[in-house]
mmCIF file of C-alpha atoms and ligand atoms in Angstrom:
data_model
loop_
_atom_site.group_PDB
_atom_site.id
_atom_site.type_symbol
_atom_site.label_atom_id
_atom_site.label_comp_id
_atom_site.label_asym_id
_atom_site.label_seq_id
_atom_site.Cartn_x
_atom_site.Cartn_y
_atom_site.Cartn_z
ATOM 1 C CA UNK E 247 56.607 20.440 -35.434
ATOM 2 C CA UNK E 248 57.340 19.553 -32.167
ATOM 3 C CA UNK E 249 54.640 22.271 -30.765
ATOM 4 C CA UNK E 250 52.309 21.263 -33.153
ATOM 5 C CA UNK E 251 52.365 17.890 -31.558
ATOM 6 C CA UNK E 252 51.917 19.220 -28.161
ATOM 7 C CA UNK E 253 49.397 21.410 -29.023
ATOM 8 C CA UNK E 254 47.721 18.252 -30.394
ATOM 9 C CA UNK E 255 48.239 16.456 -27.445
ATOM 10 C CA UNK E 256 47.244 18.823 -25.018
ATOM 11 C CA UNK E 257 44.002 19.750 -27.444
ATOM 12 C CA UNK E 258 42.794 15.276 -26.796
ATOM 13 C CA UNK E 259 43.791 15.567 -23.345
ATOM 14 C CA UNK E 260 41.663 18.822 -22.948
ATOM 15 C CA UNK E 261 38.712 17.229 -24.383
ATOM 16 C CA UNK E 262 39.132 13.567 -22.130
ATOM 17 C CA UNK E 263 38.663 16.106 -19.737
ATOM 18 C CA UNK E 264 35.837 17.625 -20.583
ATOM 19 C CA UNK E 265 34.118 14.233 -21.580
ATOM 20 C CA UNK E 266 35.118 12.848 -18.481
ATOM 21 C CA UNK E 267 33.544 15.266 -16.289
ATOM 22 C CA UNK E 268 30.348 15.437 -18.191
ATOM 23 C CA UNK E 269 30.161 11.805 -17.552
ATOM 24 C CA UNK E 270 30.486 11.861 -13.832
ATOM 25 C CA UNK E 271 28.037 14.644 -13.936
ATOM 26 C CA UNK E 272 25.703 12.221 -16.053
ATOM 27 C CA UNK E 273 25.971 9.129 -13.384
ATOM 28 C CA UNK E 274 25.541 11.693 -10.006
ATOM 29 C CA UNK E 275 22.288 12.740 -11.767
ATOM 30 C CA UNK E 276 20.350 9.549 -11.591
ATOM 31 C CA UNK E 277 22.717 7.705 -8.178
ATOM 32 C CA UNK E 278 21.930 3.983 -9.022
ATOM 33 C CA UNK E 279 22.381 3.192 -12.862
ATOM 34 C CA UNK E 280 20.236 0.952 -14.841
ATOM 35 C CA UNK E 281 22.014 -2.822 -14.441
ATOM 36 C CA UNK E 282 22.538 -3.476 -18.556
ATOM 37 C CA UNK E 283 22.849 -6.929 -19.015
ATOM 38 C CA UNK E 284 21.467 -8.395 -15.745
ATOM 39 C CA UNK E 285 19.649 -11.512 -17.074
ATOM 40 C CA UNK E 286 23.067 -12.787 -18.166
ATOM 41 C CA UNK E 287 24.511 -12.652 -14.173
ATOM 42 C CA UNK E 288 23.753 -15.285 -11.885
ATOM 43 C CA UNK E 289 20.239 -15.969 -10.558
ATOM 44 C CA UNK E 290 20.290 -16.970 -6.514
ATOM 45 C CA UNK E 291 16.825 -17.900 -5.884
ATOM 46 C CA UNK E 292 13.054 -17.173 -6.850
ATOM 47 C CA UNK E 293 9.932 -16.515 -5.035
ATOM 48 C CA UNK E 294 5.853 -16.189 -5.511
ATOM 49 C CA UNK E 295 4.425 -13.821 -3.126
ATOM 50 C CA UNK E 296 0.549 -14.364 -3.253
ATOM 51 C CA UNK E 297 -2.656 -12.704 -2.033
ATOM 52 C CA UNK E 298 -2.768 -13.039 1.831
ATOM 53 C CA UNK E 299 1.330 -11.833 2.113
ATOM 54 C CA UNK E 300 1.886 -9.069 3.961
ATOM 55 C CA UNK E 301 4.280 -7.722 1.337
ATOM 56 C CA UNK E 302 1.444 -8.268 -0.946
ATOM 57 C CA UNK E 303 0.112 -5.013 -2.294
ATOM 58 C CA UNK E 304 3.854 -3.923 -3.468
ATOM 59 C CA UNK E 305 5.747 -6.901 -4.116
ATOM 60 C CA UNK E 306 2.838 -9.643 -4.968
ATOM 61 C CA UNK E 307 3.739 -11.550 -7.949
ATOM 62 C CA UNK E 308 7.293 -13.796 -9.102
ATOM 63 C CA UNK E 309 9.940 -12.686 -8.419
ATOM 64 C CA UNK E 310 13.667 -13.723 -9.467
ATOM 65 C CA UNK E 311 16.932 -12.421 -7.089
ATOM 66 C CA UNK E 312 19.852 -12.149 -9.169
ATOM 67 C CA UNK E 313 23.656 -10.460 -8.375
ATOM 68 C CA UNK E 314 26.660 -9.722 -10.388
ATOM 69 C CA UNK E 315 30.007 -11.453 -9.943
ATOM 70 C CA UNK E 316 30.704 -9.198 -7.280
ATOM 71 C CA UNK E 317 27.912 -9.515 -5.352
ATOM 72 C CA UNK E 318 27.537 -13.293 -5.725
ATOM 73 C CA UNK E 319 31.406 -13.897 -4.104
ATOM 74 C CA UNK E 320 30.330 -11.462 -1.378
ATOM 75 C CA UNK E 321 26.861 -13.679 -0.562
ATOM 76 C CA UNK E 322 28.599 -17.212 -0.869
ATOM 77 C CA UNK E 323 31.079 -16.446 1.243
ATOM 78 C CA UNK E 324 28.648 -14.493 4.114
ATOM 79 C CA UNK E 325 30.759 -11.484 3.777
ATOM 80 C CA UNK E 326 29.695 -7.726 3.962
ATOM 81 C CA UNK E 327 29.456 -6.484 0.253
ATOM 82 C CA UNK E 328 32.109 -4.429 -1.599
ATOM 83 C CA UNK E 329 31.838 -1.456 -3.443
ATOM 84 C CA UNK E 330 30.010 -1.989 -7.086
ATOM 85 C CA UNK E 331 28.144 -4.501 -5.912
ATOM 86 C CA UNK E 332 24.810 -5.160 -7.434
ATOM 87 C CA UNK E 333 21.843 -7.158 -6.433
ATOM 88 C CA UNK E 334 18.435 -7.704 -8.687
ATOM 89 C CA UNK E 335 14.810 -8.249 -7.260
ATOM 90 C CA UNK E 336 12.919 -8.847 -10.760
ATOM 91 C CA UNK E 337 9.284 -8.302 -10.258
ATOM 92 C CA UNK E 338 6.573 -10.277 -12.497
ATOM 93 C CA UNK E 339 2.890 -10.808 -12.265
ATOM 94 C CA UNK E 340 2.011 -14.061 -11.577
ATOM 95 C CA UNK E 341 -0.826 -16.069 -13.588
ATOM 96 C CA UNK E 342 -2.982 -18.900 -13.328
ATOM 97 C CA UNK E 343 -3.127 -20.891 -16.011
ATOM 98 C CA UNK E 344 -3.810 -25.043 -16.294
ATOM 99 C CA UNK E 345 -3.218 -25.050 -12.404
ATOM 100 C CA UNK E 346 0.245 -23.791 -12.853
ATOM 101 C CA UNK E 347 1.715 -20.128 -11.775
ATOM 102 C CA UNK E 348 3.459 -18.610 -15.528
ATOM 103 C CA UNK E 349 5.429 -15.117 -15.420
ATOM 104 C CA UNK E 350 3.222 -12.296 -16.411
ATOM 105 C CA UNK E 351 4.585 -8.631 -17.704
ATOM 106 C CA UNK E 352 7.836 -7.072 -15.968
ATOM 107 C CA UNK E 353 5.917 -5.024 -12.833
ATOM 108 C CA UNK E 354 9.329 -3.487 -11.442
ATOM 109 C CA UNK E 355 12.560 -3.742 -11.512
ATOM 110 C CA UNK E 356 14.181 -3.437 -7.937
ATOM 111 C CA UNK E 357 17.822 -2.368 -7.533
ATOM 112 C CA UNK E 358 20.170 -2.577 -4.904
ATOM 113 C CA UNK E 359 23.923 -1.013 -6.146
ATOM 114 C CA UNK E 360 26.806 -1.065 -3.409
ATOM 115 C CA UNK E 361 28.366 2.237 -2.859
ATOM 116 C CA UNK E 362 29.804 2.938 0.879
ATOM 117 C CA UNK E 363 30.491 6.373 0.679
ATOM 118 C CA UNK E 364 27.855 7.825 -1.911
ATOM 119 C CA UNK E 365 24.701 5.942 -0.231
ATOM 120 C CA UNK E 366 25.756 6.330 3.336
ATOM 121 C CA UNK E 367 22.483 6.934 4.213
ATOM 122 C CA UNK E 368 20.903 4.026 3.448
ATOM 123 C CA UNK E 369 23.370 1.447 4.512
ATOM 124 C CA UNK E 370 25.813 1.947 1.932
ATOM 125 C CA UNK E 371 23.620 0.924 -0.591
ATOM 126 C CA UNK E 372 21.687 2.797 -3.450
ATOM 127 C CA UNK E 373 17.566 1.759 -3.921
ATOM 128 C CA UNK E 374 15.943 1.929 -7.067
ATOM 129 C CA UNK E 375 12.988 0.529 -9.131
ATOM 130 C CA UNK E 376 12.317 0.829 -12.620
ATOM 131 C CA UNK E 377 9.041 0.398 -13.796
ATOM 132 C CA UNK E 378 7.932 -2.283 -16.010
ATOM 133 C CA UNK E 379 10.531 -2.785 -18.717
ATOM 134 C CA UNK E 380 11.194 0.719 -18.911
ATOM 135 C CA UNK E 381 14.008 2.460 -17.220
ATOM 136 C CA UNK E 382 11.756 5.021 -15.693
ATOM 137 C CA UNK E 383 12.788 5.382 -12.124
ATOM 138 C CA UNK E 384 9.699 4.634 -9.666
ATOM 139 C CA UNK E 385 11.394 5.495 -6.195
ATOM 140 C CA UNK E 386 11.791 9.304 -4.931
ATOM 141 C CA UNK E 387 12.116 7.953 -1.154
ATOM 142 C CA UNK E 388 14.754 5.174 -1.049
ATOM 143 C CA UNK E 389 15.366 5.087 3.082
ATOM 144 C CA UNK E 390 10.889 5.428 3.658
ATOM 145 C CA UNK E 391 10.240 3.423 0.716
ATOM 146 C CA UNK E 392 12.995 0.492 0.539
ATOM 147 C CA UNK E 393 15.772 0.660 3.473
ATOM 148 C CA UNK E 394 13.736 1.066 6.178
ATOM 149 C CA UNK E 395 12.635 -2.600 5.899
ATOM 150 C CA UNK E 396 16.234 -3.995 4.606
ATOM 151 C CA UNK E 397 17.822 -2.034 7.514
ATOM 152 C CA UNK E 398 16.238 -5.220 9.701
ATOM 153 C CA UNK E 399 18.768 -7.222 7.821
ATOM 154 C CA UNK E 400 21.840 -5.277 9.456
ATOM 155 C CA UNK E 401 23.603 -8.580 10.013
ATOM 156 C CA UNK E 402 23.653 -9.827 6.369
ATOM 157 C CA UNK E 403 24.497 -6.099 5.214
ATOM 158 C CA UNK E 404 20.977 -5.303 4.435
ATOM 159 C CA UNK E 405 20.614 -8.149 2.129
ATOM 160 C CA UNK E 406 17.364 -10.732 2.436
ATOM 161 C CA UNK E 407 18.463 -13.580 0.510
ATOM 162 C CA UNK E 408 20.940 -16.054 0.769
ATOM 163 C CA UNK E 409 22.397 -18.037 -2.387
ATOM 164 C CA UNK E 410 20.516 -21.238 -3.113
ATOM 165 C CA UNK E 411 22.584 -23.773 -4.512
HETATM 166 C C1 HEC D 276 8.522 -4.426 3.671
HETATM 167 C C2 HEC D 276 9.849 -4.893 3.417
HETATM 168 C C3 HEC D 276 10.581 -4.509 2.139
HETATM 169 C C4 HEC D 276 10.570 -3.314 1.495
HETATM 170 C C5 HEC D 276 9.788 -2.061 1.812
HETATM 171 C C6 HEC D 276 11.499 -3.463 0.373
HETATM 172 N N1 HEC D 276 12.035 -4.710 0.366
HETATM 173 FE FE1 HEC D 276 13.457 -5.403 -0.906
HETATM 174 N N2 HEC D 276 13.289 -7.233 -0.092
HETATM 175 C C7 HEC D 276 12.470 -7.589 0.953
HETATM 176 C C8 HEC D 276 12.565 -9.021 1.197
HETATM 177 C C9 HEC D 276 11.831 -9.808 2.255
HETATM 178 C C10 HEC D 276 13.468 -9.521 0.228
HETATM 179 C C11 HEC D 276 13.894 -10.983 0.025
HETATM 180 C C12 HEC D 276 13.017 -11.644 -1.013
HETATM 181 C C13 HEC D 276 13.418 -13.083 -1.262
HETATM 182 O O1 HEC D 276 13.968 -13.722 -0.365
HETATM 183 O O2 HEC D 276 13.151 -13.580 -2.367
HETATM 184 C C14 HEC D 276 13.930 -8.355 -0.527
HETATM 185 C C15 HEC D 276 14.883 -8.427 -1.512
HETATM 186 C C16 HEC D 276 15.346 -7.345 -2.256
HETATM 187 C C17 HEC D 276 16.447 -7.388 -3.202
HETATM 188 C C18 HEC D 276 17.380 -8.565 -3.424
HETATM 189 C C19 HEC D 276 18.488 -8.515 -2.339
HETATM 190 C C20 HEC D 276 18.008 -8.967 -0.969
HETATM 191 O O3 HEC D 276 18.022 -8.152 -0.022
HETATM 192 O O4 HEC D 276 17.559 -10.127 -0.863
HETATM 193 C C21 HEC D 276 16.510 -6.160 -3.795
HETATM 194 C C22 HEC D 276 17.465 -5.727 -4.885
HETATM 195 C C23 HEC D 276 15.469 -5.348 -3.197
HETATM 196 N N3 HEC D 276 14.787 -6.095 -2.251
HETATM 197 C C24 HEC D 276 15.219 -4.035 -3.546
HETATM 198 C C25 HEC D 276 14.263 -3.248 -2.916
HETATM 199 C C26 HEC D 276 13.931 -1.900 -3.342
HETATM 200 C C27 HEC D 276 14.574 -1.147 -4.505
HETATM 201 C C28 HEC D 276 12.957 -1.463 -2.494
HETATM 202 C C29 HEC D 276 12.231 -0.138 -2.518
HETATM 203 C C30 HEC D 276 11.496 0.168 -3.718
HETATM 204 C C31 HEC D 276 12.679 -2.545 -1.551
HETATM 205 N N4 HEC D 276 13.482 -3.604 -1.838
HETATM 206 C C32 HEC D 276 11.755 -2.450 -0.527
HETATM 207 C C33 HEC D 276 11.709 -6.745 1.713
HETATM 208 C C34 HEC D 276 11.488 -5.402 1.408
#
């Protein structure tokens, strides 16, 4: 009896195991995960970057900054940001319509996940986009394509905005 319960045990404990590393396997594969649920965190601020911009041709459009609860107590109180922090830029077209600017489709979605050790690289911090309102990755050059320009906010821990209140 006894060894039948051990053998039970050891048989879940086996399999936690096995599950366990599959699923570290699964996150390592694609570095910065898709943020479920991000509409629900807290939005800091909101911009409309129009023809004439310099940052134009990739970010032209509305877009919304949001961070998770993490991130947020990190950027309110000016401090560098701890690990499993996540920050949001939210790319939209932007349309004319009655002389006011409305949200268009989803272009991107830009991501910015806090991990010290894994994303050395890059500041500590993992880049990715996800196209449209799929979860299609769009960036295959995060330090060319996206930290290279951040890495001029050094001071603010490669972070642009600041929280509006
Ligand atoms: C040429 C400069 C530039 C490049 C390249 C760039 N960004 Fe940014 N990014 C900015 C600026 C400026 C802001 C602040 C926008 C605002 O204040 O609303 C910003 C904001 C962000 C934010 C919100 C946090 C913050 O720093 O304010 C995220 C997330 C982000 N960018 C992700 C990305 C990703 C992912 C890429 C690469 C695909 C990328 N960025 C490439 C200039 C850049």
């Amino acid at each position: 009896m006894v060894k039948r319960i051990l053998a039970t045990v050891l048989a879940v404990l086996m399999t936690g195991l096995f599950l366990g590393g599959n699923a570290v396997a699964e996150t390592d594969k694609g570095a910065v995960k898709y943020p479920e649920g991000y509409r629900d965190w807290t939005h800091v601020k909101s911009m409309v970057i129009q023809k004439g911009h310099p940052l134009y041709e990739s970010f032209g459009g509305i877009h919304h900054i949001y961070a998770n609860d993490k991130a947020l107590k990190a950027m309110k109180a000016g401090k560098p940001f701890p690990d499993g922090s996540v920050l949001i830029f939210d790319l939209l077209e932007a349309k004319s319509e009655n002389n006011a600017l409305v949200e268009g489709p989803r272009k991107v979605l830009g991501v910015m996940q806090k991990n010290a050790k894994k994303f050395k690289e890059t500041g500590g911090w993992g880049f990715e986009g996800f196209k449209g309102d799929t979860q299609e990755r769009a960036v295959s050059d995060p330090k060319g394509a996206c930290f290279n320009c951040h890495e001029g906010q050094k001071g603010s821990d490669y972070v642009f905005s600041k929280y509006r209140k």
